[in-house]
Amino acid sequence: MIRPSLLLGALLGLVTPALSAVADEPDANVLYNHHCAICHGVSRLGGIGPALLPDNLSRLKHDEAFEVIRDGRIATQMPAYGELLDDAEIAALAEWIFEAPEVEPSWTDDDILASHVVNHAYGTLPDEPVFEVEDLKNLFLVVEIGDHHVSLLDGDKFERITRFPSRYALHGGPKYSPDGRYVYFGSRDGWVTKYDIYNLEVTAEVRAGINMRNIAVSADGNYVLAGNYLPHSLVLLDARDLDLIATIPVEGLNGDTSRVSAVYTAPPRNSFVAALRDIPEVWEIRWPEERADGDETIVGDFALHRMEAPDYLDDFFFDMEYRYLVGAARGGQGGQVFDMDEEVKVADLPLEGMPHLGAGITWELDGRRVMAIPHIDKGLVSVFDMTDWSLITHIETDGPGFFMRSHENSPYAWVDVFFGPNHDRIHVIDKQSLEIVETLIPEPGKTAAHVEFDRRGETLLLSIWDDDGYLLWLDANTLEELGRMPMKRPSGKYNVWNKTQYEEGTSH
Ligand code: DHE
């Protein structure tokens, strides 16, 4: 990994100086600007890394901050600075980030409105695609985080239709409109971008926050919801041109405000569900339903419903009907199943450490529905029976994984080994025997991660996650390699059909 400080030095044309020798007492401000600002923002407002402000760090202890700077943070882009900085410098930084900044950061409705750009107003571009493909529902988008671009691929011929620049550090899956024509991207530093796939044009953009987690698009295609770490808010946008509808401050029943860990769409409930990091509540926002009243169409109001959760729940997985929410606090003890209709906890799950619930998938096994969850801190995939939430098995893998994928038509579930010495491996699990039947090493030494299937489940795409990486596609049944395409650190891949149909083997 390139250290951000070296990168910043290179960008500024500097030879990295021995900063500790410049002054007797470590100057945290100088250290910050040199080592941290490129990821955490010049004013500590966040960027690829989170904002480093006291309000944002409410659940981080001071000694933990020291450890994170020294050792890095598992499962994030945060590198270890222990070899570059001495203990006094790390301590100075760890102390300083808890001090209030001289200027209070804020991102108001006026800031949101001022950032709003509409390049092509809704309805002004042609409705016919400017390119020809066999099947518009079998297109793929691939996010390339190496140089912040997105590729659009024909999912039948595996040819690139276009490649366009994205905002810095997209995070979370792009979300399609229900008809698959438009796609919405969210960046870590708060930008929401709407792209018209038929016309290959960015139509509108708006900055919803300083440090954003992800976005969700309502199943009716009318609304976009952005969840922020900073400020502590949800931002509701009109999906047509990303006009601001409302900013919803996230304040709990106990008066504390909270970061939003993620927002999700729950189609059968006509609602968005928000995972909150700092308050033990789950929020549901029902979007207005249209109803005919004579010649008029009445659109109701948005309704915010707060559910008191048994614990902090900031990483979610839902059952197919979106009644049950499986939640866990990151780093907390165990997962919990929360019934959103009855608003009660119905089960505890033995998910210790860091399960990655957001990457879970589900399938039918012996007439019952199961869910499988990888873990970020250990080489395990946990498989649960969703009829009674009992543990079926833990499948041991060659290291902690990040993403899981399958498809209704595929006998296999795929899990990567994202962390540790075996990060170039990817496992193929038989969905019926629950055993690893194949372990591929497509490129020794390079991370192989994140699988996505084509709409029929016949071909799958896999990322070689490297700046000089590539996309690999394989026959989903024989596992034979069919082709590759060079890409700059390809991360997530998203098939229009699988996403718009809420296919069971993919993330939603
Ligand atoms: Fe992600 C999705 C949270 C770090 C790449 N990640 C998500 C989602 C959540 C989440 C809640 C689901 C939202 C969605 O898709 O709309 N991610 C987190 C974290 O809390 C964590 C561990 C720490 C953080 O700093 O945010 C984290 N994530 C990372 C990375 O370091 C990854 C590997 C590289 C990157 O780009 O930052 C990364 N996350 C992704 C990707 C998805 C994602 C590619 C979408 C997966 C999908 O298939 O839908």
PDB file of C-alpha atoms in Angstrom, residues 66-318:
ATOM      1  CA  PHE A  66      -3.187   5.758  19.575  1.00  0.00           C
ATOM      2  CA  GLU A  67      -3.373   2.081  18.620  1.00  0.00           C
ATOM      3  CA  VAL A  68      -5.251   2.767  15.390  1.00  0.00           C
ATOM      4  CA  ILE A  69      -2.631   5.301  14.272  1.00  0.00           C
ATOM      5  CA  ARG A  70       0.210   2.988  15.244  1.00  0.00           C
ATOM      6  CA  ASP A  71      -1.232  -0.310  13.957  1.00  0.00           C
ATOM      7  CA  GLY A  72      -3.743   0.701  11.286  1.00  0.00           C
ATOM      8  CA  ARG A  73      -7.315  -0.496  11.242  1.00  0.00           C
ATOM      9  CA  ILE A  74      -8.360  -3.885   9.942  1.00  0.00           C
ATOM     10  CA  ALA A  75     -10.769  -3.863   7.020  1.00  0.00           C
ATOM     11  CA  THR A  76     -10.227  -0.207   6.180  1.00  0.00           C
ATOM     12  CA  GLN A  77      -7.807   1.887   4.152  1.00  0.00           C
ATOM     13  CA  MET A  78      -6.123   3.065   7.381  1.00  0.00           C
ATOM     14  CA  PRO A  79      -2.430   2.033   7.255  1.00  0.00           C
ATOM     15  CA  ALA A  80      -0.150   1.467  10.259  1.00  0.00           C
ATOM     16  CA  TYR A  81       2.112   4.444  11.057  1.00  0.00           C
ATOM     17  CA  GLY A  82       4.127   2.666  13.741  1.00  0.00           C
ATOM     18  CA  GLU A  83       7.237   2.490  11.576  1.00  0.00           C
ATOM     19  CA  LEU A  84       7.023   6.037  10.311  1.00  0.00           C
ATOM     20  CA  LEU A  85       6.181   7.984  13.467  1.00  0.00           C
ATOM     21  CA  ASP A  86       7.579   7.627  16.968  1.00  0.00           C
ATOM     22  CA  ASP A  87       5.369   7.158  20.041  1.00  0.00           C
ATOM     23  CA  ALA A  88       5.463  10.853  20.985  1.00  0.00           C
ATOM     24  CA  GLU A  89       4.287  11.876  17.531  1.00  0.00           C
ATOM     25  CA  ILE A  90       1.508   9.271  17.534  1.00  0.00           C
ATOM     26  CA  ALA A  91       0.426  10.371  21.014  1.00  0.00           C
ATOM     27  CA  ALA A  92       0.344  14.014  19.927  1.00  0.00           C
ATOM     28  CA  LEU A  93      -1.852  13.154  16.950  1.00  0.00           C
ATOM     29  CA  ALA A  94      -4.114  10.869  19.002  1.00  0.00           C
ATOM     30  CA  GLU A  95      -4.664  13.707  21.482  1.00  0.00           C
ATOM     31  CA  TRP A  96      -5.136  16.430  18.914  1.00  0.00           C
ATOM     32  CA  ILE A  97      -7.935  14.758  16.957  1.00  0.00           C
ATOM     33  CA  PHE A  98     -10.130  14.909  20.074  1.00  0.00           C
ATOM     34  CA  GLU A  99      -9.697  18.670  20.313  1.00  0.00           C
ATOM     35  CA  ALA A 100     -12.405  20.819  18.818  1.00  0.00           C
ATOM     36  CA  PRO A 101     -11.337  22.442  15.532  1.00  0.00           C
ATOM     37  CA  GLU A 102     -10.928  26.189  15.481  1.00  0.00           C
ATOM     38  CA  VAL A 103     -13.789  26.487  13.045  1.00  0.00           C
ATOM     39  CA  GLU A 104     -16.852  24.349  13.742  1.00  0.00           C
ATOM     40  CA  PRO A 105     -17.496  22.226  10.612  1.00  0.00           C
ATOM     41  CA  SER A 106     -20.947  22.348   9.208  1.00  0.00           C
ATOM     42  CA  TRP A 107     -22.824  21.349   6.090  1.00  0.00           C
ATOM     43  CA  THR A 108     -26.127  23.164   5.913  1.00  0.00           C
ATOM     44  CA  ASP A 109     -29.026  23.048   3.497  1.00  0.00           C
ATOM     45  CA  ASP A 110     -27.516  26.147   1.891  1.00  0.00           C
ATOM     46  CA  ASP A 111     -24.272  24.226   1.282  1.00  0.00           C
ATOM     47  CA  ILE A 112     -26.226  21.349  -0.221  1.00  0.00           C
ATOM     48  CA  LEU A 113     -28.200  23.677  -2.464  1.00  0.00           C
ATOM     49  CA  ALA A 114     -25.057  25.572  -3.522  1.00  0.00           C
ATOM     50  CA  SER A 115     -23.364  22.319  -4.552  1.00  0.00           C
ATOM     51  CA  HIS A 116     -26.275  21.159  -6.701  1.00  0.00           C
ATOM     52  CA  VAL A 117     -25.558  20.907 -10.433  1.00  0.00           C
ATOM     53  CA  VAL A 118     -28.010  19.781 -13.097  1.00  0.00           C
ATOM     54  CA  ASN A 119     -26.318  19.096 -16.432  1.00  0.00           C
ATOM     55  CA  HIS A 120     -29.356  17.630 -18.149  1.00  0.00           C
ATOM     56  CA  ALA A 121     -32.738  18.184 -16.531  1.00  0.00           C
ATOM     57  CA  TYR A 122     -34.907  15.099 -16.137  1.00  0.00           C
ATOM     58  CA  GLY A 123     -36.752  14.272 -19.355  1.00  0.00           C
ATOM     59  CA  THR A 124     -34.515  16.327 -21.676  1.00  0.00           C
ATOM     60  CA  LEU A 125     -32.282  13.525 -22.995  1.00  0.00           C
ATOM     61  CA  PRO A 126     -33.407  10.944 -25.593  1.00  0.00           C
ATOM     62  CA  ASP A 127     -35.034   7.737 -24.352  1.00  0.00           C
ATOM     63  CA  GLU A 128     -33.167   5.459 -26.785  1.00  0.00           C
ATOM     64  CA  PRO A 129     -29.698   4.174 -25.836  1.00  0.00           C
ATOM     65  CA  VAL A 130     -26.829   5.669 -27.845  1.00  0.00           C
ATOM     66  CA  PHE A 131     -25.200   2.211 -28.072  1.00  0.00           C
ATOM     67  CA  GLU A 132     -26.376  -1.220 -29.185  1.00  0.00           C
ATOM     68  CA  VAL A 133     -26.430  -4.302 -27.001  1.00  0.00           C
ATOM     69  CA  GLU A 134     -28.435  -7.513 -27.025  1.00  0.00           C
ATOM     70  CA  ASP A 135     -29.812  -7.073 -23.530  1.00  0.00           C
ATOM     71  CA  LEU A 136     -29.933  -3.757 -21.648  1.00  0.00           C
ATOM     72  CA  LYS A 137     -30.719  -5.633 -18.430  1.00  0.00           C
ATOM     73  CA  ASN A 138     -27.490  -7.580 -18.635  1.00  0.00           C
ATOM     74  CA  LEU A 139     -25.176  -4.571 -18.438  1.00  0.00           C
ATOM     75  CA  PHE A 140     -22.555  -4.340 -15.702  1.00  0.00           C
ATOM     76  CA  LEU A 141     -21.011  -1.358 -13.980  1.00  0.00           C
ATOM     77  CA  VAL A 142     -17.544  -1.833 -12.534  1.00  0.00           C
ATOM     78  CA  VAL A 143     -16.146   0.696 -10.058  1.00  0.00           C
ATOM     79  CA  GLU A 144     -12.396   1.199 -10.499  1.00  0.00           C
ATOM     80  CA  ILE A 145     -11.104   2.775  -7.294  1.00  0.00           C
ATOM     81  CA  GLY A 146      -7.470   2.872  -8.506  1.00  0.00           C
ATOM     82  CA  ASP A 147      -8.062   6.000 -10.561  1.00  0.00           C
ATOM     83  CA  HIS A 148     -11.694   6.777  -9.640  1.00  0.00           C
ATOM     84  CA  HIS A 149     -13.447   5.675 -12.805  1.00  0.00           C
ATOM     85  CA  VAL A 150     -16.421   3.513 -13.681  1.00  0.00           C
ATOM     86  CA  SER A 151     -16.649   1.099 -16.618  1.00  0.00           C
ATOM     87  CA  LEU A 152     -19.890   0.110 -18.309  1.00  0.00           C
ATOM     88  CA  LEU A 153     -19.787  -3.385 -19.832  1.00  0.00           C
ATOM     89  CA  ASP A 154     -21.978  -5.347 -22.195  1.00  0.00           C
ATOM     90  CA  GLY A 155     -22.712  -8.455 -20.106  1.00  0.00           C
ATOM     91  CA  ASP A 156     -23.208 -10.729 -23.129  1.00  0.00           C
ATOM     92  CA  LYS A 157     -20.141  -9.851 -25.184  1.00  0.00           C
ATOM     93  CA  PHE A 158     -18.005  -8.664 -22.264  1.00  0.00           C
ATOM     94  CA  GLU A 159     -16.991  -5.551 -24.151  1.00  0.00           C
ATOM     95  CA  ARG A 160     -16.514  -2.129 -22.600  1.00  0.00           C
ATOM     96  CA  ILE A 161     -19.126   0.370 -23.754  1.00  0.00           C
ATOM     97  CA  THR A 162     -17.581   3.344 -21.974  1.00  0.00           C
ATOM     98  CA  ARG A 163     -15.334   4.358 -19.071  1.00  0.00           C
ATOM     99  CA  PHE A 164     -16.032   7.614 -17.246  1.00  0.00           C
ATOM    100  CA  PRO A 165     -14.522   9.491 -14.271  1.00  0.00           C
ATOM    101  CA  SER A 166     -16.295   9.216 -10.937  1.00  0.00           C
ATOM    102  CA  ARG A 167     -16.125  11.329  -7.786  1.00  0.00           C
ATOM    103  CA  TYR A 168     -13.216  10.575  -5.453  1.00  0.00           C
ATOM    104  CA  ALA A 169     -13.586   7.326  -3.470  1.00  0.00           C
ATOM    105  CA  LEU A 170     -16.980   5.916  -4.333  1.00  0.00           C
ATOM    106  CA  HIS A 171     -18.173   3.613  -1.589  1.00  0.00           C
ATOM    107  CA  GLY A 172     -21.059   1.144  -1.368  1.00  0.00           C
ATOM    108  CA  GLY A 173     -22.872  -0.266  -4.348  1.00  0.00           C
ATOM    109  CA  PRO A 174     -24.197   2.114  -7.018  1.00  0.00           C
ATOM    110  CA  LYS A 175     -28.006   1.973  -7.028  1.00  0.00           C
ATOM    111  CA  TYR A 176     -30.043   1.596 -10.243  1.00  0.00           C
ATOM    112  CA  SER A 177     -33.432   3.102 -11.002  1.00  0.00           C
ATOM    113  CA  PRO A 178     -36.042   0.307 -11.216  1.00  0.00           C
ATOM    114  CA  ASP A 179     -35.964   0.335 -15.049  1.00  0.00           C
ATOM    115  CA  GLY A 180     -32.156   0.173 -15.074  1.00  0.00           C
ATOM    116  CA  ARG A 181     -31.737   3.360 -17.130  1.00  0.00           C
ATOM    117  CA  TYR A 182     -30.217   5.529 -14.415  1.00  0.00           C
ATOM    118  CA  VAL A 183     -27.650   4.794 -11.771  1.00  0.00           C
ATOM    119  CA  TYR A 184     -26.797   6.748  -8.617  1.00  0.00           C
ATOM    120  CA  PHE A 185     -23.332   6.752  -7.046  1.00  0.00           C
ATOM    121  CA  GLY A 186     -22.294   7.865  -3.547  1.00  0.00           C
ATOM    122  CA  SER A 187     -18.764   8.984  -2.626  1.00  0.00           C
ATOM    123  CA  ARG A 188     -17.171   8.928   0.802  1.00  0.00           C
ATOM    124  CA  ASP A 189     -16.907  12.718   0.777  1.00  0.00           C
ATOM    125  CA  GLY A 190     -20.600  13.206   0.280  1.00  0.00           C
ATOM    126  CA  TRP A 191     -21.249  13.493  -3.443  1.00  0.00           C
ATOM    127  CA  VAL A 192     -24.306  11.893  -4.984  1.00  0.00           C
ATOM    128  CA  THR A 193     -24.062  11.529  -8.766  1.00  0.00           C
ATOM    129  CA  LYS A 194     -26.852  10.564 -11.156  1.00  0.00           C
ATOM    130  CA  TYR A 195     -25.773   8.992 -14.462  1.00  0.00           C
ATOM    131  CA  ASP A 196     -27.961   8.291 -17.490  1.00  0.00           C
ATOM    132  CA  ILE A 197     -26.737   4.942 -18.841  1.00  0.00           C
ATOM    133  CA  TYR A 198     -28.717   5.279 -22.100  1.00  0.00           C
ATOM    134  CA  ASN A 199     -27.050   8.615 -22.914  1.00  0.00           C
ATOM    135  CA  LEU A 200     -23.713   7.982 -21.150  1.00  0.00           C
ATOM    136  CA  GLU A 201     -24.007  11.324 -19.342  1.00  0.00           C
ATOM    137  CA  VAL A 202     -23.853  12.589 -15.761  1.00  0.00           C
ATOM    138  CA  THR A 203     -27.195  14.354 -15.430  1.00  0.00           C
ATOM    139  CA  ALA A 204     -27.017  15.797 -11.899  1.00  0.00           C
ATOM    140  CA  GLU A 205     -24.818  15.977  -8.800  1.00  0.00           C
ATOM    141  CA  VAL A 206     -25.148  17.247  -5.266  1.00  0.00           C
ATOM    142  CA  ARG A 207     -22.972  17.102  -2.145  1.00  0.00           C
ATOM    143  CA  ALA A 208     -25.212  15.760   0.615  1.00  0.00           C
ATOM    144  CA  GLY A 209     -22.671  15.754   3.430  1.00  0.00           C
ATOM    145  CA  ILE A 210     -19.058  16.033   4.454  1.00  0.00           C
ATOM    146  CA  ASN A 211     -18.553  12.349   5.184  1.00  0.00           C
ATOM    147  CA  MET A 212     -21.164  10.076   3.665  1.00  0.00           C
ATOM    148  CA  ARG A 213     -21.622   6.320   4.079  1.00  0.00           C
ATOM    149  CA  ASN A 214     -23.874   5.279   1.223  1.00  0.00           C
ATOM    150  CA  ILE A 215     -27.110   5.956  -0.606  1.00  0.00           C
ATOM    151  CA  ALA A 216     -30.333   4.055  -1.240  1.00  0.00           C
ATOM    152  CA  VAL A 217     -32.933   4.505  -3.981  1.00  0.00           C
ATOM    153  CA  SER A 218     -36.595   3.882  -3.214  1.00  0.00           C
ATOM    154  CA  ALA A 219     -38.102   0.863  -4.975  1.00  0.00           C
ATOM    155  CA  ASP A 220     -40.531   3.171  -6.801  1.00  0.00           C
ATOM    156  CA  GLY A 221     -37.519   5.067  -8.174  1.00  0.00           C
ATOM    157  CA  ASN A 222     -38.723   8.436  -6.890  1.00  0.00           C
ATOM    158  CA  TYR A 223     -36.340   9.176  -4.020  1.00  0.00           C
ATOM    159  CA  VAL A 224     -32.703   8.917  -3.033  1.00  0.00           C
ATOM    160  CA  LEU A 225     -31.659   8.809   0.610  1.00  0.00           C
ATOM    161  CA  ALA A 226     -28.080   9.588   1.679  1.00  0.00           C
ATOM    162  CA  GLY A 227     -26.745   8.558   5.097  1.00  0.00           C
ATOM    163  CA  ASN A 228     -23.996  10.723   6.616  1.00  0.00           C
ATOM    164  CA  TYR A 229     -21.338  10.329   9.278  1.00  0.00           C
ATOM    165  CA  LEU A 230     -20.886  14.080   9.175  1.00  0.00           C
ATOM    166  CA  PRO A 231     -23.070  15.928   9.741  1.00  0.00           C
ATOM    167  CA  HIS A 232     -25.263  13.529  11.708  1.00  0.00           C
ATOM    168  CA  SER A 233     -28.032  13.544   9.121  1.00  0.00           C
ATOM    169  CA  LEU A 234     -30.048  11.794   6.484  1.00  0.00           C
ATOM    170  CA  VAL A 235     -30.577  13.724   3.269  1.00  0.00           C
ATOM    171  CA  LEU A 236     -33.627  13.025   1.169  1.00  0.00           C
ATOM    172  CA  LEU A 237     -33.418  13.894  -2.531  1.00  0.00           C
ATOM    173  CA  ASP A 238     -35.801  13.866  -5.459  1.00  0.00           C
ATOM    174  CA  ALA A 239     -34.455  11.144  -7.772  1.00  0.00           C
ATOM    175  CA  ARG A 240     -35.239  13.105 -10.951  1.00  0.00           C
ATOM    176  CA  ASP A 241     -32.659  15.900 -10.604  1.00  0.00           C
ATOM    177  CA  LEU A 242     -31.352  15.325  -7.064  1.00  0.00           C
ATOM    178  CA  ASP A 243     -33.235  18.332  -5.694  1.00  0.00           C
ATOM    179  CA  LEU A 244     -33.124  18.541  -1.924  1.00  0.00           C
ATOM    180  CA  ILE A 245     -36.419  17.464  -0.343  1.00  0.00           C
ATOM    181  CA  ALA A 246     -35.388  17.435   3.309  1.00  0.00           C
ATOM    182  CA  THR A 247     -32.482  17.124   5.683  1.00  0.00           C
ATOM    183  CA  ILE A 248     -33.332  14.921   8.654  1.00  0.00           C
ATOM    184  CA  PRO A 249     -31.101  15.480  11.694  1.00  0.00           C
ATOM    185  CA  VAL A 250     -30.374  12.167  13.401  1.00  0.00           C
ATOM    186  CA  GLU A 251     -31.155  12.685  17.050  1.00  0.00           C
ATOM    187  CA  GLY A 252     -32.112   9.788  19.294  1.00  0.00           C
ATOM    188  CA  LEU A 253     -34.827   9.517  21.911  1.00  0.00           C
ATOM    189  CA  ASN A 254     -32.125  10.132  24.538  1.00  0.00           C
ATOM    190  CA  GLY A 255     -31.106  13.410  22.875  1.00  0.00           C
ATOM    191  CA  ASP A 256     -27.797  12.086  21.510  1.00  0.00           C
ATOM    192  CA  THR A 257     -27.076  12.612  17.856  1.00  0.00           C
ATOM    193  CA  SER A 258     -25.696   9.797  15.726  1.00  0.00           C
ATOM    194  CA  ARG A 259     -23.673   8.935  12.698  1.00  0.00           C
ATOM    195  CA  VAL A 260     -25.557   6.941  10.055  1.00  0.00           C
ATOM    196  CA  SER A 261     -23.776   3.655   9.322  1.00  0.00           C
ATOM    197  CA  ALA A 262     -25.805   2.874   6.210  1.00  0.00           C
ATOM    198  CA  VAL A 263     -29.185   3.294   4.561  1.00  0.00           C
ATOM    199  CA  TYR A 264     -31.107   0.520   2.811  1.00  0.00           C
ATOM    200  CA  THR A 265     -34.240   0.194   0.702  1.00  0.00           C
ATOM    201  CA  ALA A 266     -36.895  -2.221   1.960  1.00  0.00           C
ATOM    202  CA  PRO A 267     -39.161  -2.653  -1.118  1.00  0.00           C
ATOM    203  CA  PRO A 268     -42.027  -4.665   0.452  1.00  0.00           C
ATOM    204  CA  ARG A 269     -42.292  -2.091   3.254  1.00  0.00           C
ATOM    205  CA  ASN A 270     -42.197   0.950   0.931  1.00  0.00           C
ATOM    206  CA  SER A 271     -39.510   2.310   3.145  1.00  0.00           C
ATOM    207  CA  PHE A 272     -35.887   3.159   3.767  1.00  0.00           C
ATOM    208  CA  VAL A 273     -34.229   1.646   6.839  1.00  0.00           C
ATOM    209  CA  ALA A 274     -31.264   3.400   8.477  1.00  0.00           C
ATOM    210  CA  ALA A 275     -28.567   1.764  10.606  1.00  0.00           C
ATOM    211  CA  LEU A 276     -27.387   4.191  13.285  1.00  0.00           C
ATOM    212  CA  ARG A 277     -23.983   4.013  14.827  1.00  0.00           C
ATOM    213  CA  ASP A 278     -24.255   5.929  18.094  1.00  0.00           C
ATOM    214  CA  ILE A 279     -27.805   5.375  19.332  1.00  0.00           C
ATOM    215  CA  PRO A 280     -29.608   2.061  19.953  1.00  0.00           C
ATOM    216  CA  GLU A 281     -32.386   2.751  17.474  1.00  0.00           C
ATOM    217  CA  VAL A 282     -33.366   1.610  13.987  1.00  0.00           C
ATOM    218  CA  TRP A 283     -35.078   4.243  11.838  1.00  0.00           C
ATOM    219  CA  GLU A 284     -37.577   3.545   9.129  1.00  0.00           C
ATOM    220  CA  ILE A 285     -38.695   6.225   6.676  1.00  0.00           C
ATOM    221  CA  ARG A 286     -41.744   5.319   4.634  1.00  0.00           C
ATOM    222  CA  TRP A 287     -41.889   7.029   1.300  1.00  0.00           C
ATOM    223  CA  PRO A 288     -45.153   8.640   0.275  1.00  0.00           C
ATOM    224  CA  GLU A 289     -47.586   6.333  -1.438  1.00  0.00           C
ATOM    225  CA  GLU A 290     -49.595   7.630  -4.331  1.00  0.00           C
ATOM    226  CA  ARG A 291     -53.341   7.038  -4.361  1.00  0.00           C
ATOM    227  CA  ALA A 292     -56.000   8.123  -6.774  1.00  0.00           C
ATOM    228  CA  ASP A 293     -58.726  10.428  -5.461  1.00  0.00           C
ATOM    229  CA  GLY A 294     -61.095  11.194  -8.299  1.00  0.00           C
ATOM    230  CA  ASP A 295     -59.043  12.832 -11.025  1.00  0.00           C
ATOM    231  CA  GLU A 296     -56.261  13.730  -8.640  1.00  0.00           C
ATOM    232  CA  THR A 297     -53.256  11.740  -7.475  1.00  0.00           C
ATOM    233  CA  ILE A 298     -52.595  12.320  -3.806  1.00  0.00           C
ATOM    234  CA  VAL A 299     -49.056  11.854  -2.568  1.00  0.00           C
ATOM    235  CA  GLY A 300     -48.781  11.324   1.177  1.00  0.00           C
ATOM    236  CA  ASP A 301     -46.068  12.580   3.498  1.00  0.00           C
ATOM    237  CA  PHE A 302     -42.846  10.916   4.500  1.00  0.00           C
ATOM    238  CA  ALA A 303     -43.237   9.222   7.860  1.00  0.00           C
ATOM    239  CA  LEU A 304     -40.282   8.664  10.168  1.00  0.00           C
ATOM    240  CA  HIS A 305     -40.693   5.741  12.520  1.00  0.00           C
ATOM    241  CA  ARG A 306     -38.144   5.162  15.285  1.00  0.00           C
ATOM    242  CA  MET A 307     -37.701   1.655  16.656  1.00  0.00           C
ATOM    243  CA  GLU A 308     -35.855   1.154  19.910  1.00  0.00           C
ATOM    244  CA  ALA A 309     -33.234  -1.529  19.302  1.00  0.00           C
ATOM    245  CA  PRO A 310     -31.925  -3.898  21.973  1.00  0.00           C
ATOM    246  CA  ASP A 311     -28.366  -2.707  21.286  1.00  0.00           C
ATOM    247  CA  TYR A 312     -26.323  -0.585  18.901  1.00  0.00           C
ATOM    248  CA  LEU A 313     -26.896  -2.119  15.463  1.00  0.00           C
ATOM    249  CA  ASP A 314     -24.824  -0.616  12.692  1.00  0.00           C
ATOM    250  CA  ASP A 315     -24.375  -3.408  10.151  1.00  0.00           C
ATOM    251  CA  PHE A 316     -27.482  -5.074   8.699  1.00  0.00           C
ATOM    252  CA  PHE A 317     -28.740  -8.037   6.761  1.00  0.00           C
ATOM    253  CA  PHE A 318     -32.456  -8.486   5.876  1.00  0.00           C
TER     254      PHE A 318
END
